[in-house]
């Protein structure tokens, strides 16, 4: 229940004991209805660990925005392995949609073949996905763009186009944090690297031209690493699928 609320402290910093903490649903601004564990038990499904598939569709039917988490599925035993392989091959190009009751919750899931196995995605329900019209900042974004700007933008994009291998992208935060940890263990002084602030670019055409010139220059110098594009668009972060809170 996304509207449930917890309050662990009161004015005066008095800690509230667990026995006084309740779960509630905000049905109006500042007004809540208290929910007991018995209320949750009435709708809590029994965990069966069985995926109940009810529909199959083209594997391209699922918008990535609906995907929550990914899990590998594996057969349980020899006979199950044969059925698993048949299901995997039979589902080629398809995705199965169904439900799974696990840990007292019912999940909307999708399953599809992947290499030698099958993967399962837990999905957000449609009601959890915010419509793009809810992003007020997009109201000022032009519907039409000048042809010359589109042409220049596509030139810049084409300079960076190539086969995708996500393994090429490292988690720089994780690697940097690991280096700091190792340095601290070794008793070394940790100095944070200086980060240059990129200049603010106001004119879009000028930004695209600078990006194109920068990339073209780097293409002529293969011995050096490719430069990052100069142009950057300021984006307003708006979560499409709100983070779920535990019931």
GROMACS .gro file of C-alpha atoms in nm:
model
  247
    1UNK     CA    1   0.000   0.000   0.000
    2UNK     CA    2   0.181   0.309  -0.120
    3UNK     CA    3  -0.028   0.539   0.100
    4UNK     CA    4   0.058   0.370   0.430
    5UNK     CA    5   0.247   0.580   0.681
    6UNK     CA    6   0.479   0.519   0.976
    7UNK     CA    7   0.567   0.760   1.252
    8UNK     CA    8   0.850   0.650   1.480
    9UNK     CA    9   0.892   0.968   1.684
   10UNK     CA   10   0.678   1.239   1.840
   11UNK     CA   11   0.749   1.606   1.914
   12UNK     CA   12   1.008   1.625   2.187
   13UNK     CA   13   1.210   1.342   2.033
   14UNK     CA   14   1.027   1.078   2.236
   15UNK     CA   15   1.086   0.740   2.079
   16UNK     CA   16   0.764   0.557   2.001
   17UNK     CA   17   0.767   0.188   2.103
   18UNK     CA   18   0.679  -0.070   1.841
   19UNK     CA   19   0.360  -0.156   2.030
   20UNK     CA   20   0.227   0.194   1.954
   21UNK     CA   21   0.321   0.196   1.584
   22UNK     CA   22   0.034   0.131   1.345
   23UNK     CA   23  -0.013   0.114   0.969
   24UNK     CA   24  -0.255   0.347   0.803
   25UNK     CA   25  -0.401   0.445   0.466
   26UNK     CA   26  -0.428   0.815   0.381
   27UNK     CA   27  -0.771   0.852   0.216
   28UNK     CA   28  -0.772   1.234   0.244
   29UNK     CA   29  -0.498   1.487   0.307
   30UNK     CA   30  -0.396   1.435   0.670
   31UNK     CA   31  -0.668   1.174   0.739
   32UNK     CA   32  -0.587   0.806   0.782
   33UNK     CA   33  -0.771   0.484   0.838
   34UNK     CA   34  -0.583   0.247   1.069
   35UNK     CA   35  -0.506  -0.100   0.928
   36UNK     CA   36  -0.450  -0.401   1.154
   37UNK     CA   37  -0.254  -0.717   1.077
   38UNK     CA   38  -0.587  -0.900   1.058
   39UNK     CA   39  -0.690  -0.669   0.774
   40UNK     CA   40  -0.377  -0.760   0.578
   41UNK     CA   41  -0.424  -1.130   0.652
   42UNK     CA   42  -0.764  -1.122   0.480
   43UNK     CA   43  -0.604  -1.042   0.143
   44UNK     CA   44  -0.258  -1.193   0.191
   45UNK     CA   45  -0.226  -1.487  -0.053
   46UNK     CA   46  -0.077  -1.821   0.045
   47UNK     CA   47   0.277  -1.859  -0.087
   48UNK     CA   48   0.268  -2.138  -0.344
   49UNK     CA   49   0.595  -2.069  -0.531
   50UNK     CA   50   0.405  -2.174  -0.846
   51UNK     CA   51   0.390  -1.947  -1.151
   52UNK     CA   52   0.038  -1.947  -1.293
   53UNK     CA   53   0.071  -1.844  -1.659
   54UNK     CA   54  -0.252  -1.712  -1.810
   55UNK     CA   55  -0.141  -1.557  -2.139
   56UNK     CA   56   0.135  -1.558  -2.401
   57UNK     CA   57   0.229  -1.264  -2.623
   58UNK     CA   58   0.506  -1.137  -2.848
   59UNK     CA   59   0.826  -1.088  -2.644
   60UNK     CA   60   0.841  -0.725  -2.761
   61UNK     CA   61   0.503  -0.649  -2.604
   62UNK     CA   62   0.640  -0.553  -2.263
   63UNK     CA   63   0.749  -0.194  -2.217
   64UNK     CA   64   1.075  -0.188  -2.011
   65UNK     CA   65   0.909   0.066  -1.780
   66UNK     CA   66   0.698  -0.215  -1.637
   67UNK     CA   67   0.994  -0.437  -1.542
   68UNK     CA   68   1.081  -0.438  -1.171
   69UNK     CA   69   1.328  -0.722  -1.102
   70UNK     CA   70   1.476  -1.014  -1.295
   71UNK     CA   71   1.524  -1.373  -1.175
   72UNK     CA   72   1.662  -1.691  -1.330
   73UNK     CA   73   1.432  -1.992  -1.327
   74UNK     CA   74   1.567  -2.349  -1.304
   75UNK     CA   75   1.403  -2.696  -1.308
   76UNK     CA   76   1.366  -2.903  -0.993
   77UNK     CA   77   1.485  -3.253  -1.080
   78UNK     CA   78   1.542  -3.472  -1.387
   79UNK     CA   79   1.188  -3.506  -1.523
   80UNK     CA   80   1.129  -3.137  -1.467
   81UNK     CA   81   1.443  -3.062  -1.669
   82UNK     CA   82   1.292  -3.223  -1.980
   83UNK     CA   83   0.969  -3.026  -1.947
   84UNK     CA   84   1.172  -2.712  -1.877
   85UNK     CA   85   1.367  -2.755  -2.204
   86UNK     CA   86   1.049  -2.815  -2.404
   87UNK     CA   87   0.889  -2.503  -2.253
   88UNK     CA   88   1.200  -2.298  -2.326
   89UNK     CA   89   1.207  -2.397  -2.694
   90UNK     CA   90   0.830  -2.368  -2.736
   91UNK     CA   91   0.833  -2.011  -2.603
   92UNK     CA   92   1.085  -1.883  -2.856
   93UNK     CA   93   0.992  -1.526  -2.947
   94UNK     CA   94   0.714  -1.526  -2.687
   95UNK     CA   95   0.666  -1.407  -2.331
   96UNK     CA   96   0.435  -1.568  -2.077
   97UNK     CA   97   0.231  -1.347  -1.841
   98UNK     CA   98   0.104  -1.476  -1.510
   99UNK     CA   99   0.100  -1.443  -1.132
  100UNK     CA  100   0.315  -1.572  -0.850
  101UNK     CA  101   0.226  -1.582  -0.480
  102UNK     CA  102   0.543  -1.550  -0.273
  103UNK     CA  103   0.623  -1.427   0.079
  104UNK     CA  104   0.263  -1.324   0.139
  105UNK     CA  105   0.235  -1.115  -0.177
  106UNK     CA  106   0.100  -1.171  -0.525
  107UNK     CA  107   0.326  -1.060  -0.809
  108UNK     CA  108   0.249  -0.994  -1.173
  109UNK     CA  109   0.527  -1.173  -1.365
  110UNK     CA  110   0.655  -1.238  -1.715
  111UNK     CA  111   0.872  -1.532  -1.824
  112UNK     CA  112   1.070  -1.576  -2.144
  113UNK     CA  113   1.352  -1.797  -2.279
  114UNK     CA  114   1.709  -1.682  -2.225
  115UNK     CA  115   2.003  -1.886  -2.358
  116UNK     CA  116   1.980  -2.232  -2.192
  117UNK     CA  117   1.730  -2.119  -1.934
  118UNK     CA  118   1.423  -1.910  -1.865
  119UNK     CA  119   1.411  -1.573  -1.692
  120UNK     CA  120   1.127  -1.425  -1.490
  121UNK     CA  121   1.052  -1.056  -1.451
  122UNK     CA  122   0.836  -0.917  -1.175
  123UNK     CA  123   0.626  -0.640  -1.327
  124UNK     CA  124   0.469  -0.319  -1.205
  125UNK     CA  125   0.094  -0.303  -1.248
  126UNK     CA  126  -0.037  -0.043  -1.492
  127UNK     CA  127  -0.182   0.160  -1.202
  128UNK     CA  128   0.170   0.202  -1.060
  129UNK     CA  129   0.312   0.362  -1.376
  130UNK     CA  130   0.280   0.739  -1.384
  131UNK     CA  131   0.156   0.882  -1.712
  132UNK     CA  132   0.400   1.107  -1.893
  133UNK     CA  133   0.141   1.385  -1.878
  134UNK     CA  134   0.207   1.397  -1.503
  135UNK     CA  135   0.552   1.547  -1.570
  136UNK     CA  136   0.465   1.917  -1.567
  137UNK     CA  137   0.809   2.025  -1.690
  138UNK     CA  138   0.744   1.858  -2.027
  139UNK     CA  139   0.472   2.112  -2.103
  140UNK     CA  140   0.739   2.360  -2.217
  141UNK     CA  141   0.911   2.111  -2.452
  142UNK     CA  142   0.847   2.200  -2.820
  143UNK     CA  143   0.648   1.951  -3.026
  144UNK     CA  144   0.823   2.045  -3.352
  145UNK     CA  145   1.198   2.086  -3.404
  146UNK     CA  146   1.387   2.262  -3.684
  147UNK     CA  147   1.504   2.018  -3.957
  148UNK     CA  148   1.861   2.153  -3.943
  149UNK     CA  149   1.875   2.086  -3.569
  150UNK     CA  150   1.751   1.730  -3.619
  151UNK     CA  151   2.009   1.670  -3.892
  152UNK     CA  152   2.292   1.800  -3.674
  153UNK     CA  153   2.174   1.598  -3.374
  154UNK     CA  154   2.167   1.280  -3.583
  155UNK     CA  155   2.520   1.352  -3.704
  156UNK     CA  156   2.639   1.371  -3.344
  157UNK     CA  157   2.452   1.053  -3.252
  158UNK     CA  158   2.592   0.862  -3.551
  159UNK     CA  159   2.946   0.942  -3.437
  160UNK     CA  160   2.880   0.747  -3.116
  161UNK     CA  161   2.678   0.466  -3.268
  162UNK     CA  162   2.812   0.111  -3.247
  163UNK     CA  163   2.748  -0.244  -3.122
  164UNK     CA  164   2.625  -0.247  -2.762
  165UNK     CA  165   2.810  -0.442  -2.495
  166UNK     CA  166   2.698  -0.337  -2.147
  167UNK     CA  167   3.003  -0.512  -1.999
  168UNK     CA  168   3.206  -0.219  -2.132
  169UNK     CA  169   3.034   0.010  -1.883
  170UNK     CA  170   3.186  -0.011  -1.537
  171UNK     CA  171   3.034   0.089  -1.206
  172UNK     CA  172   3.274   0.376  -1.141
  173UNK     CA  173   3.118   0.455  -0.805
  174UNK     CA  174   3.162   0.098  -0.681
  175UNK     CA  175   3.518   0.074  -0.814
  176UNK     CA  176   3.610   0.412  -0.666
  177UNK     CA  177   3.462   0.317  -0.330
  178UNK     CA  178   3.655  -0.011  -0.335
  179UNK     CA  179   3.981   0.179  -0.395
  180UNK     CA  180   3.906   0.408  -0.102
  181UNK     CA  181   3.836   0.108   0.124
  182UNK     CA  182   4.158  -0.064   0.016
  183UNK     CA  183   4.356   0.257   0.069
  184UNK     CA  184   4.213   0.302   0.418
  185UNK     CA  185   4.298  -0.059   0.504
  186UNK     CA  186   4.653   0.005   0.387
  187UNK     CA  187   4.669   0.322   0.597
  188UNK     CA  188   4.702   0.556   0.301
  189UNK     CA  189   4.562   0.908   0.280
  190UNK     CA  190   4.262   0.929   0.050
  191UNK     CA  191   4.239   1.235  -0.174
  192UNK     CA  192   3.923   1.293  -0.377
  193UNK     CA  193   3.995   1.369  -0.745
  194UNK     CA  194   3.898   1.715  -0.864
  195UNK     CA  195   3.603   1.731  -1.101
  196UNK     CA  196   3.583   2.006  -1.360
  197UNK     CA  197   3.243   2.169  -1.400
  198UNK     CA  198   3.143   2.171  -1.767
  199UNK     CA  199   3.060   2.515  -1.909
  200UNK     CA  200   2.692   2.594  -1.935
  201UNK     CA  201   2.580   2.589  -2.297
  202UNK     CA  202   2.272   2.791  -2.380
  203UNK     CA  203   2.249   2.770  -2.761
  204UNK     CA  204   2.149   2.418  -2.872
  205UNK     CA  205   2.289   2.449  -3.226
  206UNK     CA  206   2.621   2.574  -3.089
  207UNK     CA  207   2.629   2.285  -2.841
  208UNK     CA  208   2.566   2.028  -3.114
  209UNK     CA  209   2.832   2.181  -3.337
  210UNK     CA  210   3.084   2.173  -3.052
  211UNK     CA  211   2.999   1.810  -2.988
  212UNK     CA  212   3.042   1.723  -3.356
  213UNK     CA  213   3.373   1.910  -3.377
  214UNK     CA  214   3.495   1.743  -3.058
  215UNK     CA  215   3.410   1.395  -3.183
  216UNK     CA  216   3.558   1.460  -3.527
  217UNK     CA  217   3.883   1.572  -3.366
  218UNK     CA  218   3.899   1.261  -3.150
  219UNK     CA  219   3.829   1.036  -3.450
  220UNK     CA  220   4.150   1.167  -3.604
  221UNK     CA  221   4.345   1.067  -3.291
  222UNK     CA  222   4.285   0.690  -3.248
  223UNK     CA  223   4.563   0.657  -2.992
  224UNK     CA  224   4.360   0.852  -2.737
  225UNK     CA  225   4.034   0.760  -2.568
  226UNK     CA  226   3.719   0.894  -2.726
  227UNK     CA  227   3.605   1.226  -2.583
  228UNK     CA  228   3.277   1.268  -2.410
  229UNK     CA  229   3.020   1.485  -2.589
  230UNK     CA  230   3.018   1.849  -2.488
  231UNK     CA  231   2.645   1.901  -2.513
  232UNK     CA  232   2.433   1.800  -2.219
  233UNK     CA  233   2.062   1.846  -2.168
  234UNK     CA  234   1.931   1.924  -1.824
  235UNK     CA  235   1.675   1.662  -1.725
  236UNK     CA  236   1.421   1.680  -1.448
  237UNK     CA  237   1.409   1.345  -1.268
  238UNK     CA  238   1.059   1.215  -1.222
  239UNK     CA  239   1.020   0.854  -1.112
  240UNK     CA  240   0.794   0.672  -1.353
  241UNK     CA  241   0.727   0.383  -1.117
  242UNK     CA  242   0.712   0.497  -0.750
  243UNK     CA  243   0.915   0.292  -0.506
  244UNK     CA  244   0.700   0.035  -0.331
  245UNK     CA  245   0.668   0.039   0.046
  246UNK     CA  246   0.631  -0.280   0.240
  247UNK     CA  247   0.287  -0.360   0.367
   0.00000   0.00000   0.00000
